[in-house]
Each structure stands twice: as C-alpha cells, then as structure tokens.
Short mmCIF file of C-alpha atoms in Angstrom, two decimals:
data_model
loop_
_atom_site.label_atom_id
_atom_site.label_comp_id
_atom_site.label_asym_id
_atom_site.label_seq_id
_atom_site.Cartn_x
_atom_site.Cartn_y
_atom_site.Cartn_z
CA UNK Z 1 173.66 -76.14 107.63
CA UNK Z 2 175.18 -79.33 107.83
CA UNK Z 3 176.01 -79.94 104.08
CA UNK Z 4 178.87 -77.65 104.87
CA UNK Z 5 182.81 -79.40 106.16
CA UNK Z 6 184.39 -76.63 105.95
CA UNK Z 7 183.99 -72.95 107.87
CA UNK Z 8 180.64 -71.32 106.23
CA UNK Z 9 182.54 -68.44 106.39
CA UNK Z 10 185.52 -69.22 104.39
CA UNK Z 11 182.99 -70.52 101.63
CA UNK Z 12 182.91 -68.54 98.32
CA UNK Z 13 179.54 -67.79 96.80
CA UNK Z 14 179.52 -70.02 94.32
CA UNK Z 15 181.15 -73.11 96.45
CA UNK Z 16 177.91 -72.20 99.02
CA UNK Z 17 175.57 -72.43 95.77
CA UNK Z 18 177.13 -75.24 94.36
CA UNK Z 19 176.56 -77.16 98.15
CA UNK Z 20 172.68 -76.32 97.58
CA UNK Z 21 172.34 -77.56 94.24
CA UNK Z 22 174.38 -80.62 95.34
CA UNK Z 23 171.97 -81.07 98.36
CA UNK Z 24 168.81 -80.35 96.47
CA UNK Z 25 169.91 -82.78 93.79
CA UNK Z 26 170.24 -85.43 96.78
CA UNK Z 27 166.70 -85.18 97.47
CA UNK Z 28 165.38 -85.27 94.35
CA UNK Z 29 167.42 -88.79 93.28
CA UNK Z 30 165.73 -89.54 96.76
CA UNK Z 31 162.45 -88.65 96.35
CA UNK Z 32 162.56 -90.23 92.60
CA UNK Z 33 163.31 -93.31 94.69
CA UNK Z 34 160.60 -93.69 97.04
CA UNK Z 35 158.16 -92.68 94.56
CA UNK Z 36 159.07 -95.31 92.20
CA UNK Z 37 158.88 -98.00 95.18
CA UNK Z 38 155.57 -97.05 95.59
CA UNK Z 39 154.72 -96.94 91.62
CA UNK Z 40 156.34 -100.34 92.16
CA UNK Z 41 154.09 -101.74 94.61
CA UNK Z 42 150.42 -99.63 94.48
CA UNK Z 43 147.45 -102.31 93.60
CA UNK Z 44 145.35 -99.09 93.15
CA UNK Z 45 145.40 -97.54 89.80
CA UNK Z 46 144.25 -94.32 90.48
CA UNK Z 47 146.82 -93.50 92.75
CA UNK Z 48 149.58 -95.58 90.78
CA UNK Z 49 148.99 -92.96 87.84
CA UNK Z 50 149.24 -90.42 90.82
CA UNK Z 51 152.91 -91.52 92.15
CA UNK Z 52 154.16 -92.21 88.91
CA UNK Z 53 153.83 -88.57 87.39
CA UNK Z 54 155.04 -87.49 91.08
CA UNK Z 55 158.22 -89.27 90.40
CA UNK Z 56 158.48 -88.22 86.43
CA UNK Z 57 158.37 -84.55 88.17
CA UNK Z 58 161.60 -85.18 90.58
CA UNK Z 59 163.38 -86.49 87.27
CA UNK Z 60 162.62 -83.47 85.75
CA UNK Z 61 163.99 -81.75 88.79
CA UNK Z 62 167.01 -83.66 89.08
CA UNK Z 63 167.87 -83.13 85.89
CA UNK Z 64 167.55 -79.33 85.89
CA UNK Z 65 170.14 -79.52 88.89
CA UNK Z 66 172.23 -81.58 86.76
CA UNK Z 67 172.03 -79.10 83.97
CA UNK Z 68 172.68 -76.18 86.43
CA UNK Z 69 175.75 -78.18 87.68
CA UNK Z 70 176.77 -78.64 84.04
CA UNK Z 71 177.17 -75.09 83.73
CA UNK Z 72 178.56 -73.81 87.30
CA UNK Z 73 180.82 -76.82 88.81
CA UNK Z 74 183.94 -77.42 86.49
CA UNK Z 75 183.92 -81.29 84.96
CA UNK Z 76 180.03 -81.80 84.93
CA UNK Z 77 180.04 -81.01 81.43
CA UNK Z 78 183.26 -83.09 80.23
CA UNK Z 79 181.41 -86.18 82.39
CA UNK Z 80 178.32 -85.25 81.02
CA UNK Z 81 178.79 -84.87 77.46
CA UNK Z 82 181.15 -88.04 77.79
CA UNK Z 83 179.25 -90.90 80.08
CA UNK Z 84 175.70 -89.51 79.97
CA UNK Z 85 175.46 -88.27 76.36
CA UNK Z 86 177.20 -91.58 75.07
CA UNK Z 87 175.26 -93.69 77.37
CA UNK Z 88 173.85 -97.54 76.26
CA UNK Z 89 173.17 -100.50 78.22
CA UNK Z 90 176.08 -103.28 77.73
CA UNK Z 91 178.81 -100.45 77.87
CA UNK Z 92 178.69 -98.86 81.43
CA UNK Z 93 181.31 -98.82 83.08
CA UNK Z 94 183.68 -99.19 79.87
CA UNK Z 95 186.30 -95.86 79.88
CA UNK Z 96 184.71 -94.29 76.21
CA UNK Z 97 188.25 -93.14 75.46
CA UNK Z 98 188.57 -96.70 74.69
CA UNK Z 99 186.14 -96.40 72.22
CA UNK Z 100 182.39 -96.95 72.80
CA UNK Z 101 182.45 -100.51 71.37
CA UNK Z 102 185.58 -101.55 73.16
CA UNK Z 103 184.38 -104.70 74.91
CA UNK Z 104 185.63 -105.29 78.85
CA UNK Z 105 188.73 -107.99 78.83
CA UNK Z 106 188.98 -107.69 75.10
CA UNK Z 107 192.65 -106.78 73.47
CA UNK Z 108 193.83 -106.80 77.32
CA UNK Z 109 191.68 -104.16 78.22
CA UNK Z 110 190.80 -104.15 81.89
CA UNK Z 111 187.16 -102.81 82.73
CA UNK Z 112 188.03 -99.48 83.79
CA UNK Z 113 185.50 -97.10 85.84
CA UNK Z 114 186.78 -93.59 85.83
CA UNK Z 115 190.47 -92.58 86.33
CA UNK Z 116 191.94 -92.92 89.42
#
C-alpha cells in the first residue's frame, strides 16, 4: 500500500489504522471537491440536486473520520476542540491562545498560524 514510508512490518496496529483513516479521509475532502465543482457548474437542476446531496454525504464522511481521528491519533482533539470548535470567519489563522478577538498586528501581535 503506498500510504505507508515506513516498513509495513514495523507498523503497530493502530499506526496501520490510523494510515487508513488518514487515506480515507483524503478521498473524501477529494471527492467533496469534485462534487461541489460540479454543483458549481450543472445548468440541469435535476441532477444539480443530485451532486449536491452526493457531496453533503462525503462531508458527513469526512467528518466521521475526523471524529474517529479525534479519538485514536493524539492532538486531534486539543486542535479540534481549539481551531474547529472556536471557529469564525475574520479570525483564522489568529493563535486562540491570544484570545479569540485578538486582532492580527494589533498590540504587536504577529499573525501567527500554529506553533512552530
């Protein structure tokens, strides 16, 4: 399989589930992708209605990965519950240990995108 860098046989259980939740996750976001091109672009109705709850289905897939992740891969739920729980437009991308109101380049503050 090639989602695998290292040895399959030096792979733990869960790293080897955690690599197929990781890769099924990747085709969802995918999938959720072209379908929503092709919502995007259908002049007939019928089939627009079609595409559109096909795509609404791979979100609902993609985010039962994500919750799965949440659970099994360490820091999914810190992330989660911190970026994704707390998320609203005009503050992406601001560090919410700054404060969720903290404007970018106010008080000195540097727009800051995860720690490094």
């Amino acid at each position: 399989m090639e989602a695998y860098t290292e040895p399959y046989s030096l792979l733990n259980k869960q790293t080897v589930d955690i690599a197929q939740a990781l890769k099924s996750l990747q085709e969802e976001l995918e999938a959720i992708d072209f379908y929503n091109q092709r919502v995007n672009t259908c002049t007939n109705e019928d089939l627009k209605r079609i595409m559109a709850h096909n795509r609404d289905e791979e979100i609902e897939h993609s985010a039962m990965l994500v919750g799965w992740l949440k659970v099994y891969m360490n820091g999914w739920d810190k992330e989660i519950g911190e970026y994704v729980a707390n998320a609203k437009a005009g503050t992406m991308g601001i560090d919410l240990e700054d404060g969720p109101d903290a404007a970018p380049g106010a008080s000195g503050q540097d727009l800051k995108i995860g720690k490094l």
